[in-house]
Amino acid sequence: MTAYTKYDIVRHDMQTIAFYNLENLFNLVDDTLSNDPDLLPRSPKKWTHRRYQNKLRKLGFAIGNIGKKETGKHPAIVGLAEVENASVIEDLIASKPLEDCNYSYVHYNSPDERGMDVALLYDTTSFEVLESETFTIDLSNESGCPEYTRDILLVTGTLDAELIHVVINHWSSRREGIKETETKRLASSRKLRAIITAIQLKFENAKIVVLGDFNDGPHNTSIKQLVKDLNLYNPMETLQSYHRGSVFHFGRWNLFDQILCTTNFFNWSKKGFEFHKAEIFDEDFLKLIKGPFRGTPFRTFVGKKYKGGYSDHFPVYAIFKKSDKLTGLNEVI
């Protein structure tokens, strides 16, 4: 895979925090903790070693370029959704495009019925993990039996020596209907609100970044309530449009993948990070280039038909900039 773009400078005063739903990053092992019968070599999808390696290379290439136009470097932090286990994350980090990025990760197995988890990638030269934990969403069906979805992951650490808290989400899907599943996402919203409130009680003036595939957009109740009740800033509100989003379903764009942050990222501090901008990473190489769905995400599968693309979601990202003057510009080697 050839280089995407040549960048002349690295912005040491800037860092990228991103989120990417990887569309079922499963390996070829029949994991008893995962519900993965479709993603095995002898399954109808014919999930082979060659196809798995192709997906790893493409995802690695995409991740390595998120925010690179602005900063000249790969993201410091990337929240991930739809990873099967720690093994696939290790394979992703070891892929050719990411092998020199100094990435490590935080991952816990969650009780999700499909065996999918969230995780955090981080560049060890920029971010130091101090502590991490997960939070389970209590759900039940109409019969009162428990249902299981992805846990929420909280990672606390220092980004270039500044303490921040990163919360990664992948809320329940709309597969069974928007209204029919809304209560599940509202339950996740309440859990997230409790997590953020606890952080703010423990840490004075806590800087918090919330990442996720929420399966709700910026203007849905589950998100609007968080923004209002917790005084968060959601830059994705201005990015959503009829012609653009992070995922394309049923003939329309949605912006389910979002990054929110506490408003103290707008407060000046001598050496702290400030919010600079947010974007959808929808570069042309991530899109279908022809056909009736031209311009939508180049997916790995459509149904059971292999397409060989990246993901059914575009990544999203936010750039955070140091408040003090530029600390230096170096040539990329």
mmCIF file of C-alpha atoms in Angstrom:
data_model
loop_
_atom_site.group_PDB
_atom_site.id
_atom_site.type_symbol
_atom_site.label_atom_id
_atom_site.label_comp_id
_atom_site.label_asym_id
_atom_site.label_seq_id
_atom_site.Cartn_x
_atom_site.Cartn_y
_atom_site.Cartn_z
ATOM 1 C CA MET A 1 0.000 0.000 0.000
ATOM 2 C CA THR A 2 1.507 3.283 -1.113
ATOM 3 C CA ALA A 3 1.879 6.385 1.005
ATOM 4 C CA TYR A 4 -1.277 8.448 1.395
ATOM 5 C CA THR A 5 0.247 11.925 1.488
ATOM 6 C CA LYS A 6 3.665 13.350 2.285
ATOM 7 C CA TYR A 7 3.699 15.765 5.196
ATOM 8 C CA ASP A 8 6.568 18.142 5.768
ATOM 9 C CA ILE A 9 6.028 18.991 9.420
ATOM 10 C CA VAL A 10 4.922 17.380 12.649
ATOM 11 C CA ARG A 11 2.850 19.595 14.918
ATOM 12 C CA HIS A 12 4.163 18.815 18.380
ATOM 13 C CA ASP A 13 1.604 21.198 19.868
ATOM 14 C CA MET A 14 -1.297 19.107 18.522
ATOM 15 C CA GLN A 15 -2.699 15.645 19.218
ATOM 16 C CA THR A 16 -5.448 13.671 17.513
ATOM 17 C CA ILE A 17 -8.024 11.637 19.420
ATOM 18 C CA ALA A 18 -10.095 9.410 17.129
ATOM 19 C CA PHE A 19 -12.810 6.787 17.138
ATOM 20 C CA TYR A 20 -13.312 3.971 14.624
ATOM 21 C CA ASN A 21 -15.906 1.197 14.407
ATOM 22 C CA LEU A 22 -13.937 -1.527 12.619
ATOM 23 C CA GLU A 23 -16.898 -3.590 11.336
ATOM 24 C CA ASN A 24 -16.408 -7.005 12.912
ATOM 25 C CA LEU A 25 -12.652 -7.326 13.316
ATOM 26 C CA PHE A 26 -12.644 -11.062 14.035
ATOM 27 C CA ASN A 27 -9.773 -13.496 13.526
ATOM 28 C CA LEU A 28 -9.973 -17.049 12.159
ATOM 29 C CA VAL A 29 -10.056 -18.813 15.540
ATOM 30 C CA ASP A 30 -13.378 -20.213 16.766
ATOM 31 C CA ASP A 31 -13.409 -18.315 20.044
ATOM 32 C CA THR A 32 -15.816 -19.798 22.616
ATOM 33 C CA LEU A 33 -16.353 -16.288 24.045
ATOM 34 C CA SER A 34 -17.493 -14.922 20.681
ATOM 35 C CA ASN A 35 -20.543 -15.561 18.551
ATOM 36 C CA ASP A 36 -18.568 -15.674 15.314
ATOM 37 C CA PRO A 37 -19.855 -18.563 13.148
ATOM 38 C CA ASP A 38 -20.001 -16.309 10.067
ATOM 39 C CA LEU A 39 -16.381 -15.227 10.357
ATOM 40 C CA LEU A 40 -14.553 -18.531 10.073
ATOM 41 C CA PRO A 41 -12.796 -20.131 7.070
ATOM 42 C CA ARG A 42 -15.593 -22.615 6.384
ATOM 43 C CA SER A 43 -18.459 -20.210 7.019
ATOM 44 C CA PRO A 44 -20.635 -18.799 4.206
ATOM 45 C CA LYS A 45 -18.547 -15.600 4.365
ATOM 46 C CA LYS A 46 -15.332 -17.621 3.804
ATOM 47 C CA TRP A 47 -13.297 -15.569 6.249
ATOM 48 C CA THR A 48 -9.775 -16.585 5.168
ATOM 49 C CA HIS A 49 -6.289 -15.648 6.351
ATOM 50 C CA ARG A 50 -5.787 -13.580 3.202
ATOM 51 C CA ARG A 51 -8.998 -11.615 3.773
ATOM 52 C CA TYR A 52 -8.174 -11.080 7.438
ATOM 53 C CA GLN A 53 -4.685 -9.773 6.613
ATOM 54 C CA ASN A 54 -6.129 -7.499 3.941
ATOM 55 C CA LYS A 55 -8.543 -6.004 6.462
ATOM 56 C CA LEU A 56 -5.767 -5.477 9.018
ATOM 57 C CA ARG A 57 -3.600 -3.658 6.460
ATOM 58 C CA LYS A 58 -6.462 -1.436 5.351
ATOM 59 C CA LEU A 59 -7.608 -0.580 8.860
ATOM 60 C CA GLY A 60 -4.021 0.115 9.889
ATOM 61 C CA PHE A 61 -3.530 2.399 6.897
ATOM 62 C CA ALA A 62 -6.723 4.299 7.694
ATOM 63 C CA ILE A 63 -5.910 4.663 11.406
ATOM 64 C CA GLY A 64 -2.372 5.852 10.720
ATOM 65 C CA ASN A 65 -3.648 8.691 8.537
ATOM 66 C CA ILE A 66 -6.452 10.025 10.750
ATOM 67 C CA GLY A 67 -5.688 13.658 11.555
ATOM 68 C CA LYS A 68 -2.408 13.530 9.689
ATOM 69 C CA LYS A 69 -3.223 16.461 7.435
ATOM 70 C CA GLU A 70 -3.511 18.686 10.509
ATOM 71 C CA THR A 71 -0.798 17.248 12.744
ATOM 72 C CA GLY A 72 1.623 15.449 10.423
ATOM 73 C CA LYS A 73 1.430 12.291 12.547
ATOM 74 C CA HIS A 74 -0.788 9.372 13.528
ATOM 75 C CA PRO A 75 -3.387 9.732 16.324
ATOM 76 C CA ALA A 76 -2.231 9.655 19.926
ATOM 77 C CA ILE A 77 -5.447 7.899 21.020
ATOM 78 C CA VAL A 78 -7.952 5.815 19.055
ATOM 79 C CA GLY A 79 -11.119 4.351 20.517
ATOM 80 C CA LEU A 80 -12.135 1.124 18.780
ATOM 81 C CA ALA A 81 -15.429 -0.729 18.463
ATOM 82 C CA GLU A 82 -16.285 -4.183 17.128
ATOM 83 C CA VAL A 83 -13.064 -5.949 18.052
ATOM 84 C CA GLU A 84 -13.322 -9.615 18.945
ATOM 85 C CA ASN A 85 -10.528 -9.893 21.506
ATOM 86 C CA ALA A 86 -7.026 -8.771 22.443
ATOM 87 C CA SER A 87 -5.502 -10.982 19.759
ATOM 88 C CA VAL A 88 -7.014 -9.019 16.866
ATOM 89 C CA ILE A 89 -5.832 -5.748 18.412
ATOM 90 C CA GLU A 90 -2.301 -7.126 18.626
ATOM 91 C CA ASP A 91 -2.521 -8.199 14.976
ATOM 92 C CA LEU A 92 -3.736 -4.717 14.039
ATOM 93 C CA ILE A 93 -0.877 -3.018 15.880
ATOM 94 C CA ALA A 94 1.585 -5.369 14.176
ATOM 95 C CA SER A 95 0.256 -4.562 10.684
ATOM 96 C CA LYS A 96 2.725 -2.859 8.360
ATOM 97 C CA PRO A 97 1.089 0.606 8.455
ATOM 98 C CA LEU A 98 1.120 0.737 12.275
ATOM 99 C CA GLU A 99 4.272 -1.160 13.172
ATOM 100 C CA ASP A 100 6.262 2.033 13.826
ATOM 101 C CA CYS A 101 3.517 3.917 15.676
ATOM 102 C CA ASN A 102 4.419 2.738 19.210
ATOM 103 C CA TYR A 103 0.825 1.654 19.833
ATOM 104 C CA SER A 104 -0.277 -0.292 22.865
ATOM 105 C CA TYR A 105 -3.858 -0.920 23.969
ATOM 106 C CA VAL A 106 -6.388 -1.281 26.764
ATOM 107 C CA HIS A 107 -8.977 -4.028 26.321
ATOM 108 C CA TYR A 108 -11.372 -6.020 28.487
ATOM 109 C CA ASN A 109 -13.659 -8.865 27.434
ATOM 110 C CA SER A 110 -17.266 -7.721 27.680
ATOM 111 C CA PRO A 111 -20.481 -9.761 28.055
ATOM 112 C CA ASP A 112 -21.780 -8.695 24.628
ATOM 113 C CA GLU A 113 -23.925 -11.387 23.035
ATOM 114 C CA ARG A 114 -21.992 -11.190 19.748
ATOM 115 C CA GLY A 115 -18.637 -11.243 21.499
ATOM 116 C CA MET A 116 -17.662 -7.740 20.394
ATOM 117 C CA ASP A 117 -15.719 -5.346 22.595
ATOM 118 C CA VAL A 118 -14.473 -1.780 22.694
ATOM 119 C CA ALA A 119 -10.811 -0.955 23.203
ATOM 120 C CA LEU A 120 -8.324 1.902 23.326
ATOM 121 C CA LEU A 121 -5.222 2.225 21.149
ATOM 122 C CA TYR A 122 -2.644 4.706 22.363
ATOM 123 C CA ASP A 123 0.812 5.862 21.349
ATOM 124 C CA THR A 124 3.014 5.125 24.344
ATOM 125 C CA THR A 125 5.257 8.103 23.537
ATOM 126 C CA SER A 126 2.299 10.497 23.919
ATOM 127 C CA PHE A 127 -0.134 8.877 26.349
ATOM 128 C CA GLU A 128 0.525 7.094 29.634
ATOM 129 C CA VAL A 129 -2.245 4.939 31.102
ATOM 130 C CA LEU A 130 -2.700 5.417 34.837
ATOM 131 C CA GLU A 131 -5.836 3.351 35.395
ATOM 132 C CA SER A 132 -8.723 1.771 33.530
ATOM 133 C CA GLU A 133 -12.012 0.022 34.248
ATOM 134 C CA THR A 134 -15.210 -1.092 32.547
ATOM 135 C CA PHE A 135 -18.871 -0.561 33.341
ATOM 136 C CA THR A 136 -21.658 -2.977 32.423
ATOM 137 C CA ILE A 137 -25.028 -1.755 31.151
ATOM 138 C CA ASP A 138 -27.932 -3.448 32.944
ATOM 139 C CA LEU A 139 -30.483 -4.418 30.294
ATOM 140 C CA SER A 140 -33.407 -6.821 30.180
ATOM 141 C CA ASN A 141 -35.897 -7.956 27.544
ATOM 142 C CA GLU A 142 -39.711 -7.902 27.698
ATOM 143 C CA SER A 143 -39.675 -11.154 29.686
ATOM 144 C CA GLY A 144 -37.362 -9.678 32.306
ATOM 145 C CA CYS A 145 -34.393 -11.812 31.236
ATOM 146 C CA PRO A 146 -31.021 -10.061 31.136
ATOM 147 C CA GLU A 147 -29.584 -8.868 27.832
ATOM 148 C CA TYR A 148 -25.933 -8.142 27.252
ATOM 149 C CA THR A 149 -24.187 -5.436 25.279
ATOM 150 C CA ARG A 150 -20.749 -3.870 25.157
ATOM 151 C CA ASP A 151 -19.299 -2.479 28.380
ATOM 152 C CA ILE A 152 -18.276 1.166 28.609
ATOM 153 C CA LEU A 153 -14.497 1.559 28.937
ATOM 154 C CA LEU A 154 -12.918 4.319 31.000
ATOM 155 C CA VAL A 155 -9.195 5.013 30.681
ATOM 156 C CA THR A 156 -7.471 7.690 32.756
ATOM 157 C CA GLY A 157 -4.000 8.807 31.797
ATOM 158 C CA THR A 158 -1.714 11.660 30.827
ATOM 159 C CA LEU A 159 -1.604 13.068 27.304
ATOM 160 C CA ASP A 160 1.711 14.861 27.005
ATOM 161 C CA ALA A 161 1.706 15.130 30.812
ATOM 162 C CA GLU A 162 -1.853 16.487 31.102
ATOM 163 C CA LEU A 163 -4.384 14.345 32.950
ATOM 164 C CA ILE A 164 -7.400 13.372 30.822
ATOM 165 C CA HIS A 165 -10.150 10.773 31.034
ATOM 166 C CA VAL A 166 -11.263 8.916 27.891
ATOM 167 C CA VAL A 167 -14.605 7.074 27.876
ATOM 168 C CA ILE A 168 -15.331 4.653 25.002
ATOM 169 C CA ASN A 169 -18.838 3.513 24.094
ATOM 170 C CA HIS A 170 -20.646 1.235 21.658
ATOM 171 C CA TRP A 171 -24.330 1.417 22.441
ATOM 172 C CA SER A 172 -27.069 -1.020 21.428
ATOM 173 C CA SER A 173 -27.952 -1.098 17.736
ATOM 174 C CA ARG A 174 -31.211 -0.169 16.040
ATOM 175 C CA ARG A 175 -31.487 -3.553 14.353
ATOM 176 C CA GLU A 176 -34.840 -4.373 15.964
ATOM 177 C CA GLY A 177 -36.248 -0.893 15.309
ATOM 178 C CA ILE A 178 -35.442 2.637 16.463
ATOM 179 C CA LYS A 179 -38.264 2.994 18.990
ATOM 180 C CA GLU A 180 -38.080 -0.659 20.047
ATOM 181 C CA THR A 181 -34.407 -0.297 21.056
ATOM 182 C CA GLU A 182 -34.394 3.302 22.315
ATOM 183 C CA THR A 183 -34.704 2.291 25.973
ATOM 184 C CA LYS A 184 -31.413 0.389 25.696
ATOM 185 C CA ARG A 185 -29.539 3.436 24.477
ATOM 186 C CA LEU A 186 -31.175 5.597 27.128
ATOM 187 C CA ALA A 187 -29.933 3.100 29.727
ATOM 188 C CA SER A 188 -26.409 3.445 28.306
ATOM 189 C CA SER A 189 -26.783 7.226 28.404
ATOM 190 C CA ARG A 190 -27.715 7.104 32.097
ATOM 191 C CA LYS A 191 -24.739 4.847 32.836
ATOM 192 C CA LEU A 192 -22.404 7.202 30.993
ATOM 193 C CA ARG A 193 -23.811 10.161 32.905
ATOM 194 C CA ALA A 194 -23.109 8.342 36.192
ATOM 195 C CA ILE A 195 -19.534 7.575 35.074
ATOM 196 C CA ILE A 196 -18.831 11.195 34.139
ATOM 197 C CA THR A 197 -20.402 12.489 37.341
ATOM 198 C CA ALA A 198 -18.194 10.138 39.383
ATOM 199 C CA ILE A 199 -15.091 11.338 37.536
ATOM 200 C CA GLN A 200 -15.984 14.956 38.202
ATOM 201 C CA LEU A 201 -16.512 14.263 41.892
ATOM 202 C CA LYS A 202 -13.142 12.511 42.148
ATOM 203 C CA PHE A 203 -11.069 14.914 40.023
ATOM 204 C CA GLU A 204 -11.407 18.673 40.242
ATOM 205 C CA ASN A 205 -11.892 20.310 36.828
ATOM 206 C CA ALA A 206 -11.592 16.908 35.123
ATOM 207 C CA LYS A 207 -10.937 16.974 31.382
ATOM 208 C CA ILE A 208 -13.051 14.242 29.798
ATOM 209 C CA VAL A 209 -13.305 13.051 26.198
ATOM 210 C CA VAL A 210 -16.222 10.774 25.284
ATOM 211 C CA LEU A 211 -15.894 8.603 22.178
ATOM 212 C CA GLY A 212 -18.250 6.117 20.641
ATOM 213 C CA ASP A 213 -20.650 4.606 18.190
ATOM 214 C CA PHE A 214 -23.816 5.599 20.016
ATOM 215 C CA ASN A 215 -26.272 4.299 17.401
ATOM 216 C CA ASP A 216 -27.984 7.631 18.020
ATOM 217 C CA GLY A 217 -27.183 10.964 16.428
ATOM 218 C CA PRO A 218 -26.353 14.324 18.027
ATOM 219 C CA HIS A 219 -30.012 15.337 18.095
ATOM 220 C CA ASN A 220 -31.408 12.176 19.686
ATOM 221 C CA THR A 221 -32.571 12.330 23.303
ATOM 222 C CA SER A 222 -29.846 10.017 24.635
ATOM 223 C CA ILE A 223 -27.132 12.406 23.423
ATOM 224 C CA LYS A 224 -28.910 15.731 23.915
ATOM 225 C CA GLN A 225 -29.603 14.916 27.571
ATOM 226 C CA LEU A 226 -25.918 14.234 28.203
ATOM 227 C CA VAL A 227 -24.864 17.492 26.603
ATOM 228 C CA LYS A 228 -27.449 19.484 28.558
ATOM 229 C CA ASP A 229 -27.146 17.801 31.961
ATOM 230 C CA LEU A 230 -23.345 17.554 32.025
ATOM 231 C CA ASN A 231 -22.487 20.744 30.141
ATOM 232 C CA LEU A 232 -20.610 18.829 27.442
ATOM 233 C CA TYR A 233 -19.640 20.126 24.023
ATOM 234 C CA ASN A 234 -20.622 18.036 20.994
ATOM 235 C CA PRO A 235 -18.845 19.335 17.869
ATOM 236 C CA MET A 236 -20.608 16.697 15.755
ATOM 237 C CA GLU A 237 -23.840 18.719 15.912
ATOM 238 C CA THR A 238 -22.461 21.026 13.212
ATOM 239 C CA LEU A 239 -21.069 18.173 11.064
ATOM 240 C CA GLN A 240 -24.285 16.250 10.557
ATOM 241 C CA SER A 241 -26.037 16.890 7.247
ATOM 242 C CA TYR A 242 -28.279 15.255 4.676
ATOM 243 C CA HIS A 243 -25.250 14.599 2.461
ATOM 244 C CA ARG A 244 -22.654 13.538 5.026
ATOM 245 C CA GLY A 245 -22.241 11.299 8.050
ATOM 246 C CA SER A 246 -20.202 8.454 9.500
ATOM 247 C CA VAL A 247 -22.490 5.592 8.464
ATOM 248 C CA PHE A 248 -25.011 5.128 5.631
ATOM 249 C CA HIS A 249 -28.062 2.973 6.368
ATOM 250 C CA PHE A 250 -31.439 2.590 4.669
ATOM 251 C CA GLY A 251 -30.712 5.300 2.124
ATOM 252 C CA ARG A 252 -29.663 8.031 4.540
ATOM 253 C CA TRP A 253 -26.598 9.341 6.325
ATOM 254 C CA ASN A 254 -26.309 9.129 10.110
ATOM 255 C CA LEU A 255 -23.678 10.493 12.455
ATOM 256 C CA PHE A 256 -23.704 7.771 15.093
ATOM 257 C CA ASP A 257 -19.933 7.998 15.637
ATOM 258 C CA GLN A 258 -19.203 11.007 17.806
ATOM 259 C CA ILE A 259 -16.651 12.694 20.039
ATOM 260 C CA LEU A 260 -17.793 14.906 22.910
ATOM 261 C CA CYS A 261 -15.715 16.719 25.489
ATOM 262 C CA THR A 262 -16.072 18.747 28.655
ATOM 263 C CA THR A 263 -16.244 22.490 28.134
ATOM 264 C CA ASN A 264 -13.064 23.104 30.126
ATOM 265 C CA PHE A 265 -11.192 22.221 26.918
ATOM 266 C CA PHE A 266 -12.081 25.803 25.957
ATOM 267 C CA ASN A 267 -10.517 27.298 29.095
ATOM 268 C CA TRP A 268 -7.085 28.790 28.659
ATOM 269 C CA SER A 269 -4.308 27.190 30.685
ATOM 270 C CA LYS A 270 -0.588 27.699 30.489
ATOM 271 C CA LYS A 271 0.310 24.338 28.943
ATOM 272 C CA GLY A 272 -2.964 22.441 28.753
ATOM 273 C CA PHE A 273 -4.788 21.188 25.689
ATOM 274 C CA GLU A 274 -7.625 23.121 24.103
ATOM 275 C CA PHE A 275 -10.218 21.802 21.682
ATOM 276 C CA HIS A 276 -9.236 22.828 18.151
ATOM 277 C CA LYS A 277 -11.559 21.064 15.668
ATOM 278 C CA ALA A 278 -13.481 17.871 14.964
ATOM 279 C CA GLU A 279 -14.081 16.077 11.686
ATOM 280 C CA ILE A 280 -15.372 12.978 9.962
ATOM 281 C CA PHE A 281 -12.448 11.151 8.362
ATOM 282 C CA ASP A 282 -14.163 10.402 5.066
ATOM 283 C CA GLU A 283 -11.272 10.539 2.641
ATOM 284 C CA ASP A 284 -11.866 9.173 -0.856
ATOM 285 C CA PHE A 285 -9.860 5.983 -0.304
ATOM 286 C CA LEU A 286 -12.413 4.918 2.343
ATOM 287 C CA LYS A 287 -15.346 5.276 -0.073
ATOM 288 C CA LEU A 288 -16.964 3.286 -2.841
ATOM 289 C CA ILE A 289 -15.884 4.924 -6.083
ATOM 290 C CA LYS A 290 -18.704 3.786 -8.364
ATOM 291 C CA GLY A 291 -22.196 2.364 -8.420
ATOM 292 C CA PRO A 292 -25.449 3.510 -6.794
ATOM 293 C CA PHE A 293 -23.778 3.794 -3.373
ATOM 294 C CA ARG A 294 -20.782 5.773 -4.610
ATOM 295 C CA GLY A 295 -19.333 7.913 -1.811
ATOM 296 C CA THR A 296 -20.507 5.671 1.038
ATOM 297 C CA PRO A 297 -18.121 3.610 3.206
ATOM 298 C CA PHE A 298 -16.186 0.872 1.370
ATOM 299 C CA ARG A 299 -17.277 -2.074 3.495
ATOM 300 C CA THR A 300 -15.687 -5.451 4.176
ATOM 301 C CA PHE A 301 -18.986 -7.265 3.621
ATOM 302 C CA VAL A 302 -22.435 -6.429 2.326
ATOM 303 C CA GLY A 303 -24.564 -9.192 3.793
ATOM 304 C CA LYS A 304 -22.523 -12.310 3.166
ATOM 305 C CA LYS A 305 -20.892 -10.928 0.034
ATOM 306 C CA TYR A 306 -17.219 -10.046 0.450
ATOM 307 C CA LYS A 307 -16.273 -6.584 -0.831
ATOM 308 C CA GLY A 308 -12.758 -6.316 0.583
ATOM 309 C CA GLY A 309 -13.094 -2.803 1.998
ATOM 310 C CA TYR A 310 -12.316 -1.124 5.279
ATOM 311 C CA SER A 311 -15.451 -0.759 7.403
ATOM 312 C CA ASP A 312 -19.095 0.211 7.164
ATOM 313 C CA HIS A 313 -18.268 3.288 9.282
ATOM 314 C CA PHE A 314 -16.013 6.262 8.679
ATOM 315 C CA PRO A 315 -13.729 7.209 11.591
ATOM 316 C CA VAL A 316 -14.265 10.488 13.421
ATOM 317 C CA TYR A 317 -11.602 12.547 15.140
ATOM 318 C CA ALA A 318 -10.872 15.645 17.176
ATOM 319 C CA ILE A 319 -7.720 17.748 17.242
ATOM 320 C CA PHE A 320 -6.553 19.155 20.556
ATOM 321 C CA LYS A 321 -3.944 21.909 20.620
ATOM 322 C CA LYS A 322 -1.614 23.088 23.332
ATOM 323 C CA SER A 323 -2.559 26.496 24.664
ATOM 324 C CA ASP A 324 0.970 27.861 24.657
ATOM 325 C CA LYS A 325 2.846 28.879 21.549
ATOM 326 C CA LEU A 326 4.049 26.312 19.040
ATOM 327 C CA THR A 327 6.590 24.047 20.689
ATOM 328 C CA GLY A 328 8.383 23.325 17.447
ATOM 329 C CA LEU A 329 8.005 22.007 13.937
ATOM 330 C CA ASN A 330 10.186 19.144 12.794
ATOM 331 C CA GLU A 331 10.502 17.433 9.477
ATOM 332 C CA VAL A 332 8.943 14.016 9.182
ATOM 333 C CA ILE A 333 11.550 11.356 8.602
#
